Amino acid sequence: MTGNGRAGEVLRQRNFRLYLLGVVSSQIGSRATTAAILYHVYQLTGSTLQVGLVGAAQAAILFVLSPVGGLYADRLDRRRLLQACQAVSMLVSLSLGLVTLLGAVELWHILTAVVLTGAAVTFEQPARQALVPAVVGTDHLVEALAFTNPARELAILIGPAVGGLLLTIDPGVVYVFDAATYVAMIFALAAMHLLPQESLSRTHSAGRSIVEGFRFVVRRPLIGQAMVLDMTMTIFGAYRVLLPSLAADVFLVGPAGYGLLAAAPAAGGLLGSALVFALIRRVPQGRVVLGATAAYGVSVIGLAQAPAFAMAVIAVGFAGCFDTLSATIRHGLVQLETPDVLRGRVSSVHQLASRGGPSVGDAGMGALASAIGPVAALTAGGLVPIVAAIASLVTPTQMRSYGPLGDRQESALRHGPNQGQELGPTAEKEEEWPQ
């Protein structure tokens, strides 16, 4: 079946359309708030170092709670867990919005909201990633991810732009808007008819169950290599934290210009998602990931050296394109290589890279930029993913040899990943786990 035919089948599924509706709605609000918070903190403090505290707070809560979030994504009903997390985020945004509109907001209010929302998202993301195969079935998993990413990127494109416009009124308006957007996802999840979930028994030791997720990743070097490449991009090429200072102090474009800068990566992400459909079954996927990783580094350096605002917008757009291209293949790889009973825990390990990397990167890049300036910090950081990609390309890594979606991956899509391979005690030897 052609790629377009498979894509059409995914879009005809009612479950998937509901899922996309919920994802787009909640992402528009949450991305508007993410952009607004960075600008709001900079507005309150005038310090890139303190803007970096937002990333530090997110990183702290992520590293503490991520393994627990993965465990509960495998133990509990993933749909209900997602709904609960969305409800928590909605209440936090509403509370922050009211405090801001009343003129009583302080930095600690914002950081507390970041921690609480980060905790909810840390539980939400492993459940949401592990839920996708239950929404569309494994046969359409890669295509579903390739559609979900442009839908998210469209939301990410709209969200910061809306956030920038609403910032001209008051940051509190952005937060209240965010709270309202969670409703669609909560109701969309309730309306779905999902495939049965293979849940981990609650009698299994929590500690041993969490360790099993890490052990599975260690046994799959391909997943580990994908995570390392992700972190080289998001930790060392963390450009988003510097966008407020670039908009306000370098290009002098204010909140509206900042909203455009913050939205540009999503515009590029739409192009990156289109490239996924064009390349996924034709070109070795590992080579695509490595090429996109290096190109991301080049784009970050281009942002650092941009002589004008328009050039900066273009550079950020290319960064979003190559980030999306690489991330779509990496996320599909993780889901295809992992059995359902382990998907929550493995996704929680993966989010240490996919979410922890940006959080650590924001904190580190904010501190580095305050010491040596944003141009030097971004230029140095952009070199790291370039070097990492070249090193992986010239050495015999599994990522380098990871081919197009051929017979092996098609088998995984039809029958589940790792057929005939050892899946560890959680998947095959549950009777050996201590009660």
CSV table of C-alpha atoms in Angstrom, one decimal:
chain,number,residue,atom,x,y,z
A,1,MET,CA,0.0,0.0,0.0
A,2,THR,CA,1.3,3.5,-0.8
A,3,GLY,CA,2.2,6.0,1.8
A,4,ASN,CA,-0.7,8.2,0.8
A,5,GLY,CA,-3.1,5.3,1.1
A,6,ARG,CA,-1.9,4.4,4.6
A,7,ALA,CA,-2.1,8.0,5.6
A,8,GLY,CA,-5.7,8.2,4.4
A,9,GLU,CA,-6.6,5.1,6.5
A,10,VAL,CA,-5.3,6.8,9.6
A,11,LEU,CA,-7.3,10.0,9.0
A,12,ARG,CA,-10.5,8.0,8.4
A,13,GLN,CA,-10.3,6.5,12.0
A,14,ARG,CA,-12.7,8.3,14.3
A,15,ASN,CA,-10.4,7.6,17.3
A,16,PHE,CA,-7.5,9.3,15.6
A,17,ARG,CA,-9.4,12.4,14.6
A,18,LEU,CA,-10.6,12.8,18.2
A,19,TYR,CA,-7.1,12.4,19.4
A,20,LEU,CA,-5.8,15.0,17.0
A,21,LEU,CA,-8.5,17.4,18.1
A,22,GLY,CA,-7.6,17.0,21.7
A,23,VAL,CA,-3.8,17.3,21.1
A,24,VAL,CA,-4.1,20.4,19.0
A,25,SER,CA,-6.4,22.2,21.4
A,26,SER,CA,-4.3,21.5,24.5
A,27,GLN,CA,-1.0,22.2,22.8
A,28,ILE,CA,-2.2,25.6,21.5
A,29,GLY,CA,-2.9,26.6,25.1
A,30,SER,CA,0.2,25.0,26.7
A,31,ARG,CA,2.6,26.4,24.1
A,32,ALA,CA,1.1,29.9,24.5
A,33,THR,CA,1.7,29.6,28.2
A,34,THR,CA,5.2,28.3,27.7
A,35,ALA,CA,6.1,31.2,25.6
A,36,ALA,CA,4.3,33.7,27.9
A,37,ILE,CA,6.1,32.4,31.0
A,38,LEU,CA,9.5,32.9,29.6
A,39,TYR,CA,8.7,36.4,28.5
A,40,HIS,CA,6.8,37.1,31.8
A,41,VAL,CA,9.8,36.1,33.9
A,42,TYR,CA,12.2,38.2,31.8
A,43,GLN,CA,9.7,41.1,32.1
A,44,LEU,CA,9.7,40.7,35.9
A,45,THR,CA,13.4,40.2,36.4
A,46,GLY,CA,15.3,41.4,33.3
A,47,SER,CA,17.6,38.4,33.8
A,48,THR,CA,18.3,35.5,31.4
A,49,LEU,CA,19.7,33.6,34.3
A,50,GLN,CA,16.4,33.8,36.1
A,51,VAL,CA,14.5,32.9,32.9
A,52,GLY,CA,16.7,29.8,33.0
A,53,LEU,CA,15.2,29.0,36.4
A,54,VAL,CA,12.1,28.0,34.5
A,55,GLY,CA,14.0,25.2,32.8
A,56,ALA,CA,15.7,24.2,36.0
A,57,ALA,CA,12.4,23.8,37.8
A,58,GLN,CA,11.0,21.7,35.0
A,59,ALA,CA,14.2,19.6,34.9
A,60,ALA,CA,14.1,19.0,38.7
A,61,ILE,CA,10.5,17.7,38.7
A,62,LEU,CA,11.0,15.7,35.6
A,63,PHE,CA,14.0,13.8,36.9
A,64,VAL,CA,12.3,13.1,40.2
A,65,LEU,CA,8.9,11.9,38.9
A,66,SER,CA,9.5,10.6,35.4
A,67,PRO,CA,10.2,7.0,36.4
A,68,VAL,CA,7.1,7.0,38.6
A,69,GLY,CA,5.0,8.4,35.8
A,70,GLY,CA,6.1,5.6,33.5
A,71,LEU,CA,5.3,3.0,36.1
A,72,TYR,CA,1.7,4.3,36.5
A,73,ALA,CA,1.3,4.6,32.8
A,74,ASP,CA,1.8,0.8,32.7
A,75,ARG,CA,-0.2,0.1,35.8
A,76,LEU,CA,-3.3,2.3,35.4
A,77,ASP,CA,-5.8,3.0,32.7
A,78,ARG,CA,-3.9,5.4,30.4
A,79,ARG,CA,-6.9,7.3,29.3
A,80,ARG,CA,-8.0,8.1,32.8
A,81,LEU,CA,-4.5,9.0,33.9
A,82,LEU,CA,-4.3,11.4,30.9
A,83,GLN,CA,-7.6,13.0,31.8
A,84,ALA,CA,-6.5,13.5,35.4
A,85,CYS,CA,-3.2,15.1,34.3
A,86,GLN,CA,-5.0,17.5,31.9
A,87,ALA,CA,-7.4,18.5,34.7
A,88,VAL,CA,-4.5,19.3,37.1
A,89,SER,CA,-2.8,21.4,34.4
A,90,MET,CA,-6.1,23.2,33.7
A,91,LEU,CA,-6.5,24.2,37.4
A,92,VAL,CA,-2.9,25.3,37.7
A,93,SER,CA,-3.1,27.6,34.7
A,94,LEU,CA,-6.4,29.1,35.9
A,95,SER,CA,-4.9,29.8,39.3
A,96,LEU,CA,-1.8,31.5,37.8
A,97,GLY,CA,-4.0,33.5,35.5
A,98,LEU,CA,-6.2,34.8,38.3
A,99,VAL,CA,-3.2,35.8,40.5
A,100,THR,CA,-1.6,37.6,37.5
A,101,LEU,CA,-4.8,39.4,36.6
A,102,LEU,CA,-5.2,40.6,40.2
A,103,GLY,CA,-1.7,42.1,40.0
A,104,ALA,CA,-0.3,40.0,42.8
A,105,VAL,CA,2.0,37.7,40.8
A,106,GLU,CA,5.6,37.2,41.9
A,107,LEU,CA,8.4,35.0,40.5
A,108,TRP,CA,7.7,32.2,43.0
A,109,HIS,CA,4.1,32.0,41.8
A,110,ILE,CA,5.3,31.3,38.3
A,111,LEU,CA,7.9,28.8,39.4
A,112,THR,CA,5.4,27.0,41.5
A,113,ALA,CA,3.0,26.8,38.6
A,114,VAL,CA,5.8,25.5,36.4
A,115,VAL,CA,6.6,22.7,38.9
A,116,LEU,CA,3.0,21.7,39.3
A,117,THR,CA,2.3,21.7,35.6
A,118,GLY,CA,5.6,19.9,35.0
A,119,ALA,CA,4.6,17.2,37.5
A,120,ALA,CA,1.3,16.7,35.6
A,121,VAL,CA,3.0,16.6,32.2
A,122,THR,CA,5.6,14.1,33.6
A,123,PHE,CA,2.8,11.7,34.4
A,124,GLU,CA,0.9,12.6,31.2
A,125,GLN,CA,3.6,12.2,28.5
A,126,PRO,CA,4.5,8.5,29.0
A,127,ALA,CA,0.8,7.6,29.1
A,128,ARG,CA,0.0,9.7,26.0
A,129,GLN,CA,2.9,8.2,24.0
A,130,ALA,CA,2.0,4.7,25.1
A,131,LEU,CA,-1.7,5.3,24.3
A,132,VAL,CA,-1.1,6.0,20.5
A,133,PRO,CA,-0.9,2.3,19.6
A,134,ALA,CA,-4.2,1.7,21.3
A,135,VAL,CA,-5.8,4.6,19.4
A,136,VAL,CA,-4.7,3.5,15.9
A,137,GLY,CA,-3.2,0.0,16.3
A,138,THR,CA,0.4,-0.8,15.6
A,139,ASP,CA,-0.2,-1.2,11.9
A,140,HIS,CA,-0.6,2.5,11.5
A,141,LEU,CA,1.7,3.7,14.3
A,142,VAL,CA,4.4,5.4,12.2
A,143,GLU,CA,1.8,7.2,10.0
A,144,ALA,CA,-0.1,8.3,13.1
A,145,LEU,CA,3.0,9.8,14.6
A,146,ALA,CA,3.9,11.5,11.3
A,147,PHE,CA,0.4,13.1,11.4
A,148,THR,CA,0.4,13.9,15.1
A,149,ASN,CA,3.7,15.8,14.8
A,150,PRO,CA,2.5,18.3,12.2
A,151,ALA,CA,-0.8,18.7,14.1
A,152,ARG,CA,1.3,19.5,17.2
A,153,GLU,CA,3.5,21.8,15.2
A,154,LEU,CA,0.5,23.6,13.9
A,155,ALA,CA,-0.6,24.1,17.5
A,156,ILE,CA,2.9,25.1,18.5
A,157,LEU,CA,2.9,27.6,15.6
A,158,ILE,CA,-0.5,29.1,16.6
A,159,GLY,CA,0.2,28.9,20.4
A,160,PRO,CA,3.2,31.2,20.7
A,161,ALA,CA,1.7,33.6,18.2
A,162,VAL,CA,-1.5,33.8,20.2
A,163,GLY,CA,0.5,34.1,23.4
A,164,GLY,CA,2.5,37.0,22.0
A,165,LEU,CA,-0.7,38.8,21.0
A,166,LEU,CA,-2.4,38.1,24.4
A,167,LEU,CA,0.8,39.2,26.2
A,168,THR,CA,0.1,42.7,24.9
A,169,ILE,CA,-3.0,42.7,27.0
A,170,ASP,CA,-1.7,40.8,30.1
A,171,PRO,CA,0.1,37.6,30.8
A,172,GLY,CA,-2.8,36.5,32.9
A,173,VAL,CA,-5.1,36.4,29.9
A,174,VAL,CA,-2.7,33.8,28.3
A,175,TYR,CA,-2.9,31.6,31.4
A,176,VAL,CA,-6.7,31.7,31.5
A,177,PHE,CA,-6.8,30.9,27.8
A,178,ASP,CA,-4.6,28.0,28.4
A,179,ALA,CA,-6.9,26.6,31.1
A,180,ALA,CA,-9.9,26.7,28.7
A,181,THR,CA,-8.0,24.7,26.0
A,182,TYR,CA,-7.6,21.6,28.2
A,183,VAL,CA,-11.4,20.9,28.1
A,184,ALA,CA,-11.3,19.5,24.5
A,185,MET,CA,-8.7,16.9,25.3
A,186,ILE,CA,-10.5,15.7,28.4
A,187,PHE,CA,-13.7,15.2,26.4
A,188,ALA,CA,-12.0,13.8,23.3
A,189,LEU,CA,-10.4,11.1,25.5
A,190,ALA,CA,-13.8,10.2,27.0
A,191,ALA,CA,-15.3,9.7,23.5
A,192,MET,CA,-12.6,7.3,22.2
A,193,HIS,CA,-13.0,3.5,21.7
A,194,LEU,CA,-9.5,2.1,22.5
A,195,LEU,CA,-7.8,-1.2,22.0
A,196,PRO,CA,-7.3,-3.2,25.2
A,197,GLN,CA,-4.3,-2.2,27.2
A,198,GLU,CA,-1.8,-4.8,28.4
A,199,SER,CA,-1.3,-3.5,32.0
A,200,LEU,CA,1.4,-4.4,34.5
A,201,SER,CA,0.0,-6.1,37.6
A,202,ARG,CA,-0.1,-3.9,40.6
A,203,THR,CA,1.3,-6.7,42.7
A,204,HIS,CA,4.7,-6.3,41.1
A,205,SER,CA,7.3,-4.5,43.1
A,206,ALA,CA,7.3,-0.8,42.1
A,207,GLY,CA,11.1,-0.5,42.3
A,208,ARG,CA,11.8,-3.6,40.3
A,209,SER,CA,9.2,-2.5,37.7
A,210,ILE,CA,10.9,0.9,37.3
A,211,VAL,CA,14.3,-0.7,37.0
A,212,GLU,CA,13.0,-3.0,34.3
A,213,GLY,CA,12.2,0.0,32.1
A,214,PHE,CA,15.8,1.2,32.4
A,215,ARG,CA,17.1,-2.3,31.9
A,216,PHE,CA,15.1,-2.6,28.6
A,217,VAL,CA,16.6,0.6,27.3
A,218,VAL,CA,20.1,-0.5,28.2
A,219,ARG,CA,19.6,-3.8,26.3
A,220,ARG,CA,18.5,-1.9,23.2
A,221,PRO,CA,21.5,0.3,22.1
A,222,LEU,CA,19.4,1.8,19.3
A,223,ILE,CA,17.1,3.4,21.8
A,224,GLY,CA,20.0,4.7,23.9
A,225,GLN,CA,21.7,6.2,20.8
A,226,ALA,CA,18.4,7.9,19.9
A,227,MET,CA,18.3,9.4,23.4
A,228,VAL,CA,21.9,10.6,23.3
A,229,LEU,CA,21.4,12.4,19.9
A,230,ASP,CA,18.2,14.0,21.3
A,231,MET,CA,20.1,15.4,24.3
A,232,THR,CA,23.0,16.8,22.2
A,233,MET,CA,20.4,18.9,20.4
A,234,THR,CA,18.2,19.9,23.3
A,235,ILE,CA,20.9,20.5,26.0
A,236,PHE,CA,23.6,22.2,23.9
A,237,GLY,CA,21.3,23.7,21.3
A,238,ALA,CA,18.7,25.1,23.7
A,239,TYR,CA,18.0,28.3,21.8
A,240,ARG,CA,14.4,29.0,23.0
A,241,VAL,CA,15.4,30.3,26.4
A,242,LEU,CA,17.3,33.1,24.7
A,243,LEU,CA,14.5,34.2,22.4
A,244,PRO,CA,13.0,36.7,24.9
A,245,SER,CA,16.3,38.5,25.2
A,246,LEU,CA,17.0,38.4,21.5
A,247,ALA,CA,13.5,39.9,20.8
A,248,ALA,CA,13.7,42.5,23.5
A,249,ASP,CA,17.4,43.6,23.5
A,250,VAL,CA,19.0,42.5,20.2
A,251,PHE,CA,16.3,42.9,17.5
A,252,LEU,CA,14.1,45.3,19.5
A,253,VAL,CA,10.8,43.8,18.3
A,254,GLY,CA,8.9,43.5,21.5
A,255,PRO,CA,6.2,40.9,22.5
A,256,ALA,CA,4.7,40.6,19.0
A,257,GLY,CA,8.1,40.0,17.4
A,258,TYR,CA,8.9,37.5,20.2
A,259,GLY,CA,5.7,35.6,19.4
A,260,LEU,CA,6.8,35.4,15.8
A,261,LEU,CA,10.2,34.1,16.8
A,262,ALA,CA,8.7,31.6,19.2
A,263,ALA,CA,6.2,30.4,16.5
A,264,ALA,CA,8.8,30.0,13.8
A,265,PRO,CA,10.1,26.5,14.9
A,266,ALA,CA,6.6,25.2,14.5
A,267,ALA,CA,6.3,26.5,11.0
A,268,GLY,CA,9.6,24.7,10.2
A,269,GLY,CA,8.2,21.7,12.0
A,270,LEU,CA,5.4,21.4,9.4
A,271,LEU,CA,8.0,21.1,6.7
A,272,GLY,CA,9.9,18.5,8.8
A,273,SER,CA,6.7,16.4,9.1
A,274,ALA,CA,6.1,16.5,5.4
A,275,LEU,CA,9.7,15.3,4.9
A,276,VAL,CA,9.0,12.4,7.2
A,277,PHE,CA,6.3,11.1,4.8
A,278,ALA,CA,8.6,11.6,1.9
A,279,LEU,CA,11.6,9.8,3.4
A,280,ILE,CA,10.3,7.2,5.9
A,281,ARG,CA,10.1,4.2,3.6
A,282,ARG,CA,12.7,5.2,1.1
A,283,VAL,CA,15.8,6.4,2.9
A,284,PRO,CA,17.7,4.8,5.8
A,285,GLN,CA,16.0,6.3,8.8
A,286,GLY,CA,19.2,6.4,10.9
A,287,ARG,CA,21.0,8.5,8.3
A,288,VAL,CA,18.0,10.9,8.3
A,289,VAL,CA,18.2,11.3,12.0
A,290,LEU,CA,22.0,11.9,11.9
A,291,GLY,CA,21.7,14.4,9.0
A,292,ALA,CA,18.8,16.2,10.8
A,293,THR,CA,20.8,16.4,14.0
A,294,ALA,CA,23.8,18.0,12.3
A,295,ALA,CA,21.5,20.4,10.3
A,296,TYR,CA,19.9,21.4,13.6
A,297,GLY,CA,23.3,22.5,15.0
A,298,VAL,CA,24.0,24.5,11.8
A,299,SER,CA,20.6,26.2,12.2
A,300,VAL,CA,21.3,27.2,15.9
A,301,ILE,CA,24.6,28.7,14.8
A,302,GLY,CA,22.7,30.5,12.0
A,303,LEU,CA,20.4,32.0,14.7
A,304,ALA,CA,23.4,33.1,16.7
A,305,GLN,CA,25.0,34.9,13.8
A,306,ALA,CA,21.8,36.3,12.2
A,307,PRO,CA,22.4,39.9,11.2
A,308,ALA,CA,18.7,40.8,11.1
A,309,PHE,CA,15.4,39.8,12.6
A,310,ALA,CA,14.2,38.2,9.4
A,311,MET,CA,17.3,36.0,9.2
A,312,ALA,CA,16.8,34.9,12.8
A,313,VAL,CA,13.2,33.9,12.1
A,314,ILE,CA,14.4,31.8,9.1
A,315,ALA,CA,17.2,30.1,11.2
A,316,VAL,CA,14.8,29.3,14.0
A,317,GLY,CA,12.3,27.9,11.4
A,318,PHE,CA,15.0,25.5,10.0
A,319,ALA,CA,15.9,24.5,13.6
A,320,GLY,CA,12.2,23.5,14.0
A,321,CYS,CA,12.2,21.6,10.7
A,322,PHE,CA,15.2,19.4,11.5
A,323,ASP,CA,14.2,18.9,15.1
A,324,THR,CA,10.8,17.6,14.0
A,325,LEU,CA,12.3,15.4,11.3
A,326,SER,CA,14.7,13.8,13.8
A,327,ALA,CA,12.2,13.6,16.6
A,328,THR,CA,9.4,11.8,14.6
A,329,ILE,CA,11.7,9.0,13.6
A,330,ARG,CA,13.2,8.7,17.1
A,331,HIS,CA,9.8,8.5,18.8
A,332,GLY,CA,8.5,6.0,16.3
A,333,LEU,CA,11.6,3.9,16.8
A,334,VAL,CA,11.1,3.8,20.6
A,335,GLN,CA,7.4,2.7,20.3
A,336,LEU,CA,8.1,0.1,17.7
A,337,GLU,CA,11.0,-1.4,19.6
A,338,THR,CA,9.0,-1.7,22.9
A,339,PRO,CA,6.2,-4.1,23.9
A,340,ASP,CA,3.0,-2.7,25.2
A,341,VAL,CA,3.5,-3.8,28.8
A,342,LEU,CA,6.7,-1.8,28.9
A,343,ARG,CA,5.7,1.3,26.8
A,344,GLY,CA,4.9,3.5,29.7
A,345,ARG,CA,8.2,2.9,31.5
A,346,VAL,CA,10.3,3.1,28.4
A,347,SER,CA,8.5,6.3,27.4
A,348,SER,CA,9.3,7.7,30.8
A,349,VAL,CA,13.0,7.0,30.3
A,350,HIS,CA,12.8,8.5,26.8
A,351,GLN,CA,11.2,11.6,28.2
A,352,LEU,CA,14.2,12.2,30.4
A,353,ALA,CA,15.9,13.0,27.1
A,354,SER,CA,13.0,14.5,25.1
A,355,ARG,CA,11.8,16.8,28.0
A,356,GLY,CA,14.7,16.7,30.4
A,357,GLY,CA,17.1,17.8,27.7
A,358,PRO,CA,15.3,21.0,26.9
A,359,SER,CA,14.8,21.8,30.6
A,360,VAL,CA,18.5,21.3,31.5
A,361,GLY,CA,19.4,23.1,28.3
A,362,ASP,CA,17.3,26.1,29.2
A,363,ALA,CA,19.0,26.4,32.6
A,364,GLY,CA,22.5,25.8,31.2
A,365,MET,CA,22.1,28.1,28.2
A,366,GLY,CA,20.6,30.8,30.3
A,367,ALA,CA,23.6,30.7,32.7
A,368,LEU,CA,26.1,30.5,29.9
A,369,ALA,CA,24.5,33.4,27.9
A,370,SER,CA,24.5,35.6,31.0
A,371,ALA,CA,28.3,34.9,31.3
A,372,ILE,CA,29.5,35.1,27.7
A,373,GLY,CA,26.5,36.5,25.8
A,374,PRO,CA,23.9,34.8,23.7
A,375,VAL,CA,25.8,34.9,20.4
A,376,ALA,CA,28.8,33.0,21.8
A,377,ALA,CA,26.7,30.6,23.9
A,378,LEU,CA,24.5,29.6,20.9
A,379,THR,CA,27.5,29.3,18.5
A,380,ALA,CA,29.3,27.0,20.9
A,381,GLY,CA,26.2,25.0,21.7
A,382,GLY,CA,25.3,24.5,18.0
A,383,LEU,CA,28.7,22.8,17.4
A,384,VAL,CA,27.9,19.9,19.7
A,385,PRO,CA,25.1,18.2,17.8
A,386,ILE,CA,27.1,18.6,14.6
A,387,VAL,CA,30.1,16.7,16.1
A,388,ALA,CA,27.8,14.1,17.7
A,389,ALA,CA,26.1,13.3,14.3
A,390,ILE,CA,29.4,13.1,12.5
A,391,ALA,CA,30.9,10.8,15.1
A,392,SER,CA,27.8,8.5,14.9
A,393,LEU,CA,28.1,8.5,11.1
A,394,VAL,CA,31.7,7.5,10.9
A,395,THR,CA,31.5,4.8,13.5
A,396,PRO,CA,29.6,1.5,13.2
A,397,THR,CA,26.6,2.4,15.4
A,398,GLN,CA,23.1,0.9,15.1
A,399,MET,CA,21.7,4.3,14.3
A,400,ARG,CA,23.9,4.6,11.3
A,401,SER,CA,22.6,1.2,10.0
A,402,TYR,CA,19.0,1.7,10.9
A,403,GLY,CA,17.3,1.4,7.5
A,404,PRO,CA,14.0,2.5,5.9
A,405,LEU,CA,10.7,1.1,7.2
A,406,GLY,CA,11.2,-2.3,5.5
A,407,ASP,CA,10.5,-5.9,6.3
A,408,ARG,CA,11.7,-5.8,10.0
A,409,GLN,CA,9.8,-2.7,10.9
A,410,GLU,CA,6.7,-3.9,8.9
A,411,SER,CA,6.7,-7.1,11.0
A,412,ALA,CA,6.9,-5.1,14.1
A,413,LEU,CA,3.9,-3.0,13.0
A,414,ARG,CA,1.8,-6.1,12.3
A,415,HIS,CA,2.8,-8.3,15.2
A,416,GLY,CA,4.4,-6.1,17.8
A,417,PRO,CA,8.1,-5.4,18.4
A,418,ASN,CA,10.8,-7.8,19.4
A,419,GLN,CA,8.9,-11.0,18.4
A,420,GLY,CA,11.0,-14.0,19.5
A,421,GLN,CA,13.4,-11.8,21.5
A,422,GLU,CA,13.8,-11.7,25.2
A,423,LEU,CA,11.6,-9.0,26.7
A,424,GLY,CA,12.7,-9.3,30.3
A,425,PRO,CA,10.9,-10.5,33.4
A,426,THR,CA,8.0,-8.0,33.1
A,427,ALA,CA,6.9,-9.2,29.7
A,428,GLU,CA,7.7,-13.0,29.8
A,429,LYS,CA,8.3,-14.1,33.3
A,430,GLU,CA,5.8,-12.3,35.5
A,431,GLU,CA,5.7,-15.3,37.9
A,432,GLU,CA,9.3,-14.6,38.9
A,433,TRP,CA,8.7,-11.1,40.2
A,434,PRO,CA,8.5,-10.8,44.0
A,435,GLN,CA,5.0,-10.3,45.3
